CSV table of C-alpha atoms in Angstrom, one decimal:
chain,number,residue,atom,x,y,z
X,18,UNK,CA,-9.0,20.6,37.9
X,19,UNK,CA,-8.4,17.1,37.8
X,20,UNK,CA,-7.7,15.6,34.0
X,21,UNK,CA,-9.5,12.7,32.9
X,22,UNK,CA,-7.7,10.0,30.9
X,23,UNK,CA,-8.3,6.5,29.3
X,24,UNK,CA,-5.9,3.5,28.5
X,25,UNK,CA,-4.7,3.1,25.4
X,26,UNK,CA,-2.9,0.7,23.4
X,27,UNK,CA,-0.1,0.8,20.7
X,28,UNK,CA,2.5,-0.6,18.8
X,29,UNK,CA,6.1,0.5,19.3
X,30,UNK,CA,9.6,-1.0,17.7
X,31,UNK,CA,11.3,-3.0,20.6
X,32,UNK,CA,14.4,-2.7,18.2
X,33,UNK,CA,15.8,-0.7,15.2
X,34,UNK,CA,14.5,-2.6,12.4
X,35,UNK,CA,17.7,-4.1,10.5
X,36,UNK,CA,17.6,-7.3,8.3
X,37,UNK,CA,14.2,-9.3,7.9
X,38,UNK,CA,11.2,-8.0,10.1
X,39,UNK,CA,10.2,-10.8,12.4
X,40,UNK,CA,7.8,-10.2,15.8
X,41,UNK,CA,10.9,-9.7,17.8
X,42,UNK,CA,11.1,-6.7,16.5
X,43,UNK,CA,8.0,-5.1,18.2
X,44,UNK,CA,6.3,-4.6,21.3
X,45,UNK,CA,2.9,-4.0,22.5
X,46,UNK,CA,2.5,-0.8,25.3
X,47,UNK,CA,0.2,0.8,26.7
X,48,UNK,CA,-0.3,4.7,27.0
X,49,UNK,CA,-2.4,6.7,29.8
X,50,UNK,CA,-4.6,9.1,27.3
X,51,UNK,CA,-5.8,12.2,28.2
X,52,UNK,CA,-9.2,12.4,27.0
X,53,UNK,CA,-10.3,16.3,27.7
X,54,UNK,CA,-10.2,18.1,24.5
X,55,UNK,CA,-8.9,21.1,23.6
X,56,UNK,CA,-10.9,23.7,21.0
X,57,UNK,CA,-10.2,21.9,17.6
X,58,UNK,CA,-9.4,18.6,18.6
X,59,UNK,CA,-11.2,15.2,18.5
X,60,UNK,CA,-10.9,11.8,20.0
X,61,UNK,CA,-11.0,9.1,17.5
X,62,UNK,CA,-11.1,5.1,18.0
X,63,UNK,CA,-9.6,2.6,15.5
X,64,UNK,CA,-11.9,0.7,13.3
X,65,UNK,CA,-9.2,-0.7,11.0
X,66,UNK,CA,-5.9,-0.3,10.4
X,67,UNK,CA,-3.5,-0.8,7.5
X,68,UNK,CA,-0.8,-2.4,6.7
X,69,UNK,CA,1.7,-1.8,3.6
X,70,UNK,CA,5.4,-2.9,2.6
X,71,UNK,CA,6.5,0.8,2.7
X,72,UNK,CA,6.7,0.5,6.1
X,73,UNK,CA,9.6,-1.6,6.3
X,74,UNK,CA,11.8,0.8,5.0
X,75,UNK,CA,10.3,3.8,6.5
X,76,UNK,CA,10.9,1.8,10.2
X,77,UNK,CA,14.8,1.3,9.3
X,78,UNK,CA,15.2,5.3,8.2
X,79,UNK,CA,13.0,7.3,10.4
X,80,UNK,CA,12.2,5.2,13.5
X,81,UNK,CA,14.4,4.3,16.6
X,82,UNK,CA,13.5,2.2,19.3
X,83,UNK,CA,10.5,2.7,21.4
X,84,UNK,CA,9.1,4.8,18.6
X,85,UNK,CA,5.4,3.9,17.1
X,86,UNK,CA,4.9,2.0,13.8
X,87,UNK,CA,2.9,4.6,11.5
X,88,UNK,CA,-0.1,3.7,9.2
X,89,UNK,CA,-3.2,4.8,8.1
X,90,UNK,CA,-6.6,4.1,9.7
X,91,UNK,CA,-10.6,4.0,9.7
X,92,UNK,CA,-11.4,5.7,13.2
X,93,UNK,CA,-14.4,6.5,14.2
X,94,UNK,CA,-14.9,9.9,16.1
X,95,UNK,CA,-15.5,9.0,19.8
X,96,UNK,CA,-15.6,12.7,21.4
X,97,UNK,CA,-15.0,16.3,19.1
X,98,UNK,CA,-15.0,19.5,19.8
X,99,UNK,CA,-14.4,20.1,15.5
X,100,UNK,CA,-17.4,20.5,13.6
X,101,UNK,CA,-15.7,19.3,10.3
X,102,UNK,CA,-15.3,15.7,12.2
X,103,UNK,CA,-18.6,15.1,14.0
X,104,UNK,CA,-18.9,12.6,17.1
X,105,UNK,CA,-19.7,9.0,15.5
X,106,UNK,CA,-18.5,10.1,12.1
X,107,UNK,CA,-15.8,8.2,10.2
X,108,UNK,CA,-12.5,8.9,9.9
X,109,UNK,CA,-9.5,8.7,7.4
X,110,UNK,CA,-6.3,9.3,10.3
X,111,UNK,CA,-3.0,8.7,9.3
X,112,UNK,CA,-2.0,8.2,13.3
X,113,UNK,CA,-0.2,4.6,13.5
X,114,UNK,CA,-0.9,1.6,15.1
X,115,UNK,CA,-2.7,2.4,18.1
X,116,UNK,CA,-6.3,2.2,19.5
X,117,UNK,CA,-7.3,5.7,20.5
X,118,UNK,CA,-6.1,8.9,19.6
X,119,UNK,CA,-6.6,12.4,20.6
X,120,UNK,CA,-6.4,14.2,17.3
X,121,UNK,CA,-4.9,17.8,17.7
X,122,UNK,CA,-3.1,18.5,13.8
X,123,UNK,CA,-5.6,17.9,11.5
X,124,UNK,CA,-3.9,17.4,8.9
X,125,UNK,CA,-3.7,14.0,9.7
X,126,UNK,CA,-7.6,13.6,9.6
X,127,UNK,CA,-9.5,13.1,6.3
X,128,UNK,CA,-13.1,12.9,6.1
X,129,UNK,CA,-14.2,9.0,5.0
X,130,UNK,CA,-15.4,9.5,0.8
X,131,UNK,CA,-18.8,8.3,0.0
X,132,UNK,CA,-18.2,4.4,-0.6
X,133,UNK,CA,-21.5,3.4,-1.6
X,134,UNK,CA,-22.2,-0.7,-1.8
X,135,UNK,CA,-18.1,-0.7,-1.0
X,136,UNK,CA,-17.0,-2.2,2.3
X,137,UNK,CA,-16.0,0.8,4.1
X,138,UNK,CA,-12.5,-0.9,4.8
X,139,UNK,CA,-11.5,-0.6,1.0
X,140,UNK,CA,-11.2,3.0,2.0
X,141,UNK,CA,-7.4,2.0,3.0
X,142,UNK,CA,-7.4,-0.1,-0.4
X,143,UNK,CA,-8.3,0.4,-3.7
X,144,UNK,CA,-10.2,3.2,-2.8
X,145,UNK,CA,-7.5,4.6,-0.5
X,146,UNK,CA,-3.8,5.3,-0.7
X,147,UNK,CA,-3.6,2.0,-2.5
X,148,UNK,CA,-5.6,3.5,-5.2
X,149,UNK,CA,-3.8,6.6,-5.5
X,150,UNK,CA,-0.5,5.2,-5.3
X,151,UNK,CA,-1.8,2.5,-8.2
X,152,UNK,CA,-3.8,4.9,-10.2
X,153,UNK,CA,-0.8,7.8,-10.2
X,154,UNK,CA,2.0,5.9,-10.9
X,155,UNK,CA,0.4,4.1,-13.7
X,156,UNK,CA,-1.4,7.0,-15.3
X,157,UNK,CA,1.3,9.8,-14.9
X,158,UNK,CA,4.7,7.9,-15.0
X,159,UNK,CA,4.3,5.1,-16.8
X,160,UNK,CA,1.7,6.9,-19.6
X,161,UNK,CA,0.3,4.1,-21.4
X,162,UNK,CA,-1.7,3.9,-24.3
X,163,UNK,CA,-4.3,1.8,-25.9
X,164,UNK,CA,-2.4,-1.3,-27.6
X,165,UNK,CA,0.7,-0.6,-25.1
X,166,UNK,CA,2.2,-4.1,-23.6
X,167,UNK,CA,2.1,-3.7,-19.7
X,168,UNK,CA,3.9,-5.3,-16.9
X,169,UNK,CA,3.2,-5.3,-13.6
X,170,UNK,CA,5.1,-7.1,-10.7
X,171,UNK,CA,3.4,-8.2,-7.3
X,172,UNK,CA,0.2,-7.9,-9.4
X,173,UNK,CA,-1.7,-10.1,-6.7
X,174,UNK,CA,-0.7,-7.5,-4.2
X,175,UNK,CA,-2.9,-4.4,-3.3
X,176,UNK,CA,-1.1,-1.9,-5.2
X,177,UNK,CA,-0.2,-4.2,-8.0
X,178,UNK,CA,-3.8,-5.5,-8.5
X,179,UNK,CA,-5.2,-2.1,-9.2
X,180,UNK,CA,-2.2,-1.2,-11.1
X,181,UNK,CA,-3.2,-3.5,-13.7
X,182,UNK,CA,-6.8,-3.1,-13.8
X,183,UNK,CA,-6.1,0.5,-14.5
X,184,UNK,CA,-3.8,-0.3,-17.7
X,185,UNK,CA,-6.3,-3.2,-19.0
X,186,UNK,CA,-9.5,-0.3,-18.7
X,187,UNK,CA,-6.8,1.8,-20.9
X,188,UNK,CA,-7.1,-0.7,-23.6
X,189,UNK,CA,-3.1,-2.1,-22.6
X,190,UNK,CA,-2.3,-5.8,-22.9
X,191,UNK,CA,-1.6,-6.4,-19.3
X,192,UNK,CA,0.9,-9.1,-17.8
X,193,UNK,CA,0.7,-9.7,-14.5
X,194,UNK,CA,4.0,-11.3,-12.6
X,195,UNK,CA,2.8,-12.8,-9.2
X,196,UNK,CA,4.3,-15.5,-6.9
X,197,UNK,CA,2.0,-18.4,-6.9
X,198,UNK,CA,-0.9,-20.3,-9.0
X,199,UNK,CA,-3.9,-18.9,-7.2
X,200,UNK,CA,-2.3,-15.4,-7.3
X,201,UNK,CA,-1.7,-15.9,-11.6
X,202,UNK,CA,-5.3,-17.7,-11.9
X,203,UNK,CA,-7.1,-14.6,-9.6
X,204,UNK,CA,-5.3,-11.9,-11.5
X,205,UNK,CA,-6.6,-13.3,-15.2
X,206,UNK,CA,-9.7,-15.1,-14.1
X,207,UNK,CA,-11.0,-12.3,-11.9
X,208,UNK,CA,-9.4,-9.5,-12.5
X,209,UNK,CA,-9.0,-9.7,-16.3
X,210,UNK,CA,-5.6,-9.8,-17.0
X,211,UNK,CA,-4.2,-11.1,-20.2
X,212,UNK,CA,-1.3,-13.1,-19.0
X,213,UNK,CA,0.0,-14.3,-15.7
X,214,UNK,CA,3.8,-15.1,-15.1
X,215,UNK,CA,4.8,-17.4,-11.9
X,216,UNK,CA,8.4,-16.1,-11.3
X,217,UNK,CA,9.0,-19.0,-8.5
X,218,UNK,CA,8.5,-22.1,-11.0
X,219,UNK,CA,8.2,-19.6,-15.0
X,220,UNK,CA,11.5,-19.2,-17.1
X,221,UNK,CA,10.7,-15.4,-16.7
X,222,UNK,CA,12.7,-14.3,-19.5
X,223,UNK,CA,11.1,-17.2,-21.8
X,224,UNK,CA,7.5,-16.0,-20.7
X,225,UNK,CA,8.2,-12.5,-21.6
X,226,UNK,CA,9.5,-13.1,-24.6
X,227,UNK,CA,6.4,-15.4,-25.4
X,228,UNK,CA,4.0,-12.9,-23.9
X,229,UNK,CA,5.5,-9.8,-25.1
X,230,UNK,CA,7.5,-10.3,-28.4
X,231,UNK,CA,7.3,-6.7,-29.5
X,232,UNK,CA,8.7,-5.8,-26.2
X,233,UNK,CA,7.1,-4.1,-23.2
X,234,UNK,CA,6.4,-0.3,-23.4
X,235,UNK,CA,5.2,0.4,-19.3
X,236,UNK,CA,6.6,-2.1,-17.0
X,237,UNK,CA,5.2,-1.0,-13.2
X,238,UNK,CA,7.3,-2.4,-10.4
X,239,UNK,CA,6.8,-3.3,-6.8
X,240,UNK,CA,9.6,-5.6,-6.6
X,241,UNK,CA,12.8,-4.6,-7.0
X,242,UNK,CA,15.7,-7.0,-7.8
X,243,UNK,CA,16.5,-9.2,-10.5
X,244,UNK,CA,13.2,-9.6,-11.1
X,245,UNK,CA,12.8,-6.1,-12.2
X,246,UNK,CA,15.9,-6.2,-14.0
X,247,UNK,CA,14.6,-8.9,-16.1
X,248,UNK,CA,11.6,-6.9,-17.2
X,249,UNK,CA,14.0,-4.0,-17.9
X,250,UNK,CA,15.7,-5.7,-20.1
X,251,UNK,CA,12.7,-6.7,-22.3
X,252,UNK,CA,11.1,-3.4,-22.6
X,253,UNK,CA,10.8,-2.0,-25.7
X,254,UNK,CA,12.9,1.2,-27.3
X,255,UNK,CA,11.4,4.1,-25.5
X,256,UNK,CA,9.5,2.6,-22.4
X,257,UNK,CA,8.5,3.9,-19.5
X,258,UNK,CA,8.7,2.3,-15.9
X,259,UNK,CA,7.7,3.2,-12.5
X,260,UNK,CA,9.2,1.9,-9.7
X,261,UNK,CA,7.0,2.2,-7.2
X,262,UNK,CA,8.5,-0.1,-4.5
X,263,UNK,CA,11.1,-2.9,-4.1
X,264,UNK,CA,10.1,-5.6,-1.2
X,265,UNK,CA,12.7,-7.9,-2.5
X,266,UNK,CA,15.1,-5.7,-1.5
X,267,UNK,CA,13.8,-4.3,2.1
X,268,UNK,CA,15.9,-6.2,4.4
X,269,UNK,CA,19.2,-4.9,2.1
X,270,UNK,CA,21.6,-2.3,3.3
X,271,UNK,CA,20.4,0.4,1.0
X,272,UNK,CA,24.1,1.7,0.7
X,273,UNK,CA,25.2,-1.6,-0.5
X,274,UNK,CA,22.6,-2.9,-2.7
X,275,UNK,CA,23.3,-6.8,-3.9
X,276,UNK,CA,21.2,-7.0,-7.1
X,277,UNK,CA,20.1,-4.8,-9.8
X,278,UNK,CA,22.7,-2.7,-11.1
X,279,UNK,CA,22.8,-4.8,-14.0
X,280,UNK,CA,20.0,-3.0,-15.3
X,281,UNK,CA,21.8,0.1,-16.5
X,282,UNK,CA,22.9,-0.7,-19.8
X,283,UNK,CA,19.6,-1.7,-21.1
X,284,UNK,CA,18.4,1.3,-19.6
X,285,UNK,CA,21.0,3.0,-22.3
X,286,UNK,CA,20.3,1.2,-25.1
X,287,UNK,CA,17.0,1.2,-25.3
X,288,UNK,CA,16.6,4.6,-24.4
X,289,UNK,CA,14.3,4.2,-21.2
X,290,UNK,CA,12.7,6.5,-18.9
X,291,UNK,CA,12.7,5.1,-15.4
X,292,UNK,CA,11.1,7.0,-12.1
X,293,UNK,CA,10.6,6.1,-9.1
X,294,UNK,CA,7.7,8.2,-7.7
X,295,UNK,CA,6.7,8.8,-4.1
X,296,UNK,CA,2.4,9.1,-4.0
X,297,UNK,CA,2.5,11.8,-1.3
X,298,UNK,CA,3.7,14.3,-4.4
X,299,UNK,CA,-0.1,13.4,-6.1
X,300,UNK,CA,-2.2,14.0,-2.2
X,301,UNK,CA,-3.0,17.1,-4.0
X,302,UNK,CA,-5.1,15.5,-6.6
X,303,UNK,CA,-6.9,13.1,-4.2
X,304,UNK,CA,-10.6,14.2,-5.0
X,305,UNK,CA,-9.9,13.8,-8.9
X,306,UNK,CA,-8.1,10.5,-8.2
X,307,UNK,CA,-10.3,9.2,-5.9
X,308,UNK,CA,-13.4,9.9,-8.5
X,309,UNK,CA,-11.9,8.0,-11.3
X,310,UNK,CA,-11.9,5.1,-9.0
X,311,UNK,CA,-14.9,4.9,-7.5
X,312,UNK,CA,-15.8,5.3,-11.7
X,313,UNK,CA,-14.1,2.2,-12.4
X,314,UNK,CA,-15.3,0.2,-9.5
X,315,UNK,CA,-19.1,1.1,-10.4
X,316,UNK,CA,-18.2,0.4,-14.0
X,317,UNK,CA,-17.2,-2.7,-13.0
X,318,UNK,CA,-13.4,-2.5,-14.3
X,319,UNK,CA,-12.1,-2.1,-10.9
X,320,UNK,CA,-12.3,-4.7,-8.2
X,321,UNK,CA,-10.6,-5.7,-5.1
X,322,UNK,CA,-9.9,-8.6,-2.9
X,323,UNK,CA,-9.2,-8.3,1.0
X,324,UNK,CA,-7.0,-10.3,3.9
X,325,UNK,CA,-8.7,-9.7,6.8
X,326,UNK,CA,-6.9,-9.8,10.3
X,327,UNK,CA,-9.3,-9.4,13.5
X,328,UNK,CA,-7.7,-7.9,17.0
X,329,UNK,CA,-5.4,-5.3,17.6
X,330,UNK,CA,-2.7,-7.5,18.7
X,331,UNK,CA,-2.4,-9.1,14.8
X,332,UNK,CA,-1.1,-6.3,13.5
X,333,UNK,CA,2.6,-7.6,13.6
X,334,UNK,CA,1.0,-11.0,12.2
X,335,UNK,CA,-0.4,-9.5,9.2
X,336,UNK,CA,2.5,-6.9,8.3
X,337,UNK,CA,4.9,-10.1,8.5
X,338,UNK,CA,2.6,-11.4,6.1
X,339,UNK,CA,3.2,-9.1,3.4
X,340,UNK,CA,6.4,-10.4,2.8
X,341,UNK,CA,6.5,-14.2,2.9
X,342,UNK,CA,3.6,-13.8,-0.5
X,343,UNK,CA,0.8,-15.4,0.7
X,344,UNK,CA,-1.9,-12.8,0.4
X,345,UNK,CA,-4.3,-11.7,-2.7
X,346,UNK,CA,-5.2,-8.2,-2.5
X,347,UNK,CA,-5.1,-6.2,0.7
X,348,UNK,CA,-4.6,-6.9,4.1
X,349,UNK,CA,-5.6,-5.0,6.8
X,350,UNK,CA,-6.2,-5.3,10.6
X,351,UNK,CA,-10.2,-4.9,11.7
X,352,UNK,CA,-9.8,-3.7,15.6
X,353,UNK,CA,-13.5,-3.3,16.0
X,354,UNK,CA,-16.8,-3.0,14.7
């Protein structure tokens, strides 16, 4: 019997990533699908994709060349023969950056949550692994209280922007450390923030000590760096931080790191906890998580702003994007409607 296949196209590394990502560093391919399903398996389209500065490191340690850049997506089902994932149904699939996908390990299929009056695409934002990464890091490593002082770096950046909503609806003072104007107006303005700190043209460590003279007891970090060092070394005795990324330091050699082991002795004296966290430990608690969101957001404590790329063949565009600091909020790619 003769197999019937489809074209399909996808987004491979054209070289190991070293150094600063640029578009040289990926290529556009196409792949001959098979399209006749097995028992079990479904055939899912791309609605949007996502993309994230984890990524960049990931593509240095566990890609090669020729191998596919990985994200999560919105697909919609196209074909199934799985009842739990219905033709024309929505999709969470964590398959990478490509257009069609026959879907045989579910494990890498989520049903879409209920997203009400939410655009649908904020199901890869603050109501996605964004959320989670945000909500867990700041609620179970960094602990805060009501009347804590809270920093939070990249705070116009997805993860960082909910971050700090989810400390100010704890009752925290909440400082947000961004790299531009419209990124410090957005995040107090909009987003309610108490103070905004402009680390390109700020004396950072003469803002922190205006906006936090008591010290800071949760500092959340997406940065990295001196940056984060800085911040360290203004926390108060007995603070908590969780590092949950460092995109000043992506294009480093991880083994020979040129900034931030400064750090240490303040980490000493002042008696610090300091954990870096990985959100895949906390996919267990997803439903939970994902309910104390969608809680905020109709409470109105919790709100988002999206980048919007449109066409497949952005996606190198928009995850270049992440790291030159032009974007509020999310980004992510819409491949269709």
């Amino acid at each position: 019997m003769t197999s019937t296949s489809t074209k399909c196209q996808k987004w491979v590394l054209a070289k190991t990533m070293k150094g600063a990502a640029t578009l040289s560093h990926f290529r556009l391919e196409e792949e001959d699908l098979i399209t006749d399903l097995q028992d079990g398996e479904v055939l899912c389209e791309a609605v949007y994709i996502s993309v994230d500065p984890y990524m960049r490191p990931y593509a240095e340690r566990c890609l090669t060349e020729g191998s596919m850049m990985m994200a999560e997506q919105i697909a919609r089902v196209l074909q199934s023969k799985n009842p739990q994932f219905p033709a024309e149904s929505l999709v969470l699939a964590n398959v990478g950056w490509r257009t069609l996908t026959r879907v045989s390990d579910m494990t890498s299929l989520r049903q879409l949550p209920v997203m009400g009056d939410v655009p649908v695409s904020n199901a890869l934002g603050m109501l996605g692994l964004t959320g989670l990464t945000a909500y867990c890091g700041m609620t179970h490593v960094c602990k805060p209280k009501s009347g804590d002082t809270v920093v939070v770096t990249s705070a116009g950046g997805a993860v960082g922007s909910v971050a700090g909503q989810i400390a100010k609806a704890s009752g925290c003072k909440v400082i947000g450390i961004c790299g531009s104007d419209d990124k410090c107006r957005w995040i107090t303005q909009d987003l309610g923030m108490d103070a905004a700190i402009n680390y390109k043209t700020d004396d950072i460590n003469a803002k922190l000590q205006e906006t936090a003279p008591d010290g800071v007891n949760c500092f959340f970090d997406n940065v990295g760096g001196d940056l984060a060092g800085a911040v360290i070394c203004h926390m108060s005795i007995g603070g908590r931080a969780a590092l949950c990324g460092a995109i000043s330091l992506y294009s480093d050699d991880i083994h020979h790191p040129s900034q931030g082991l400064s750090i240490f002795r303040a980490i000493v004296a002042k008696q610090l906890t300091v954990q870096g966290f990985n959100v895949l430990n906390w996919f267990s608690s997803w439903d939970v998580v994902y309910r104390a969101l969608y809680d905020l957001v109709t409470e109105g404590k919790l709100r988002s702003k999206e980048v919007i790329y449109e066409g497949f063949d952005k996606l190198p565009e928009a995850f270049l994007k992440l790291f030159q600091g032009g974007n509020l909020g999310k980004i992510v790619v819409k491949i269709q409607n």
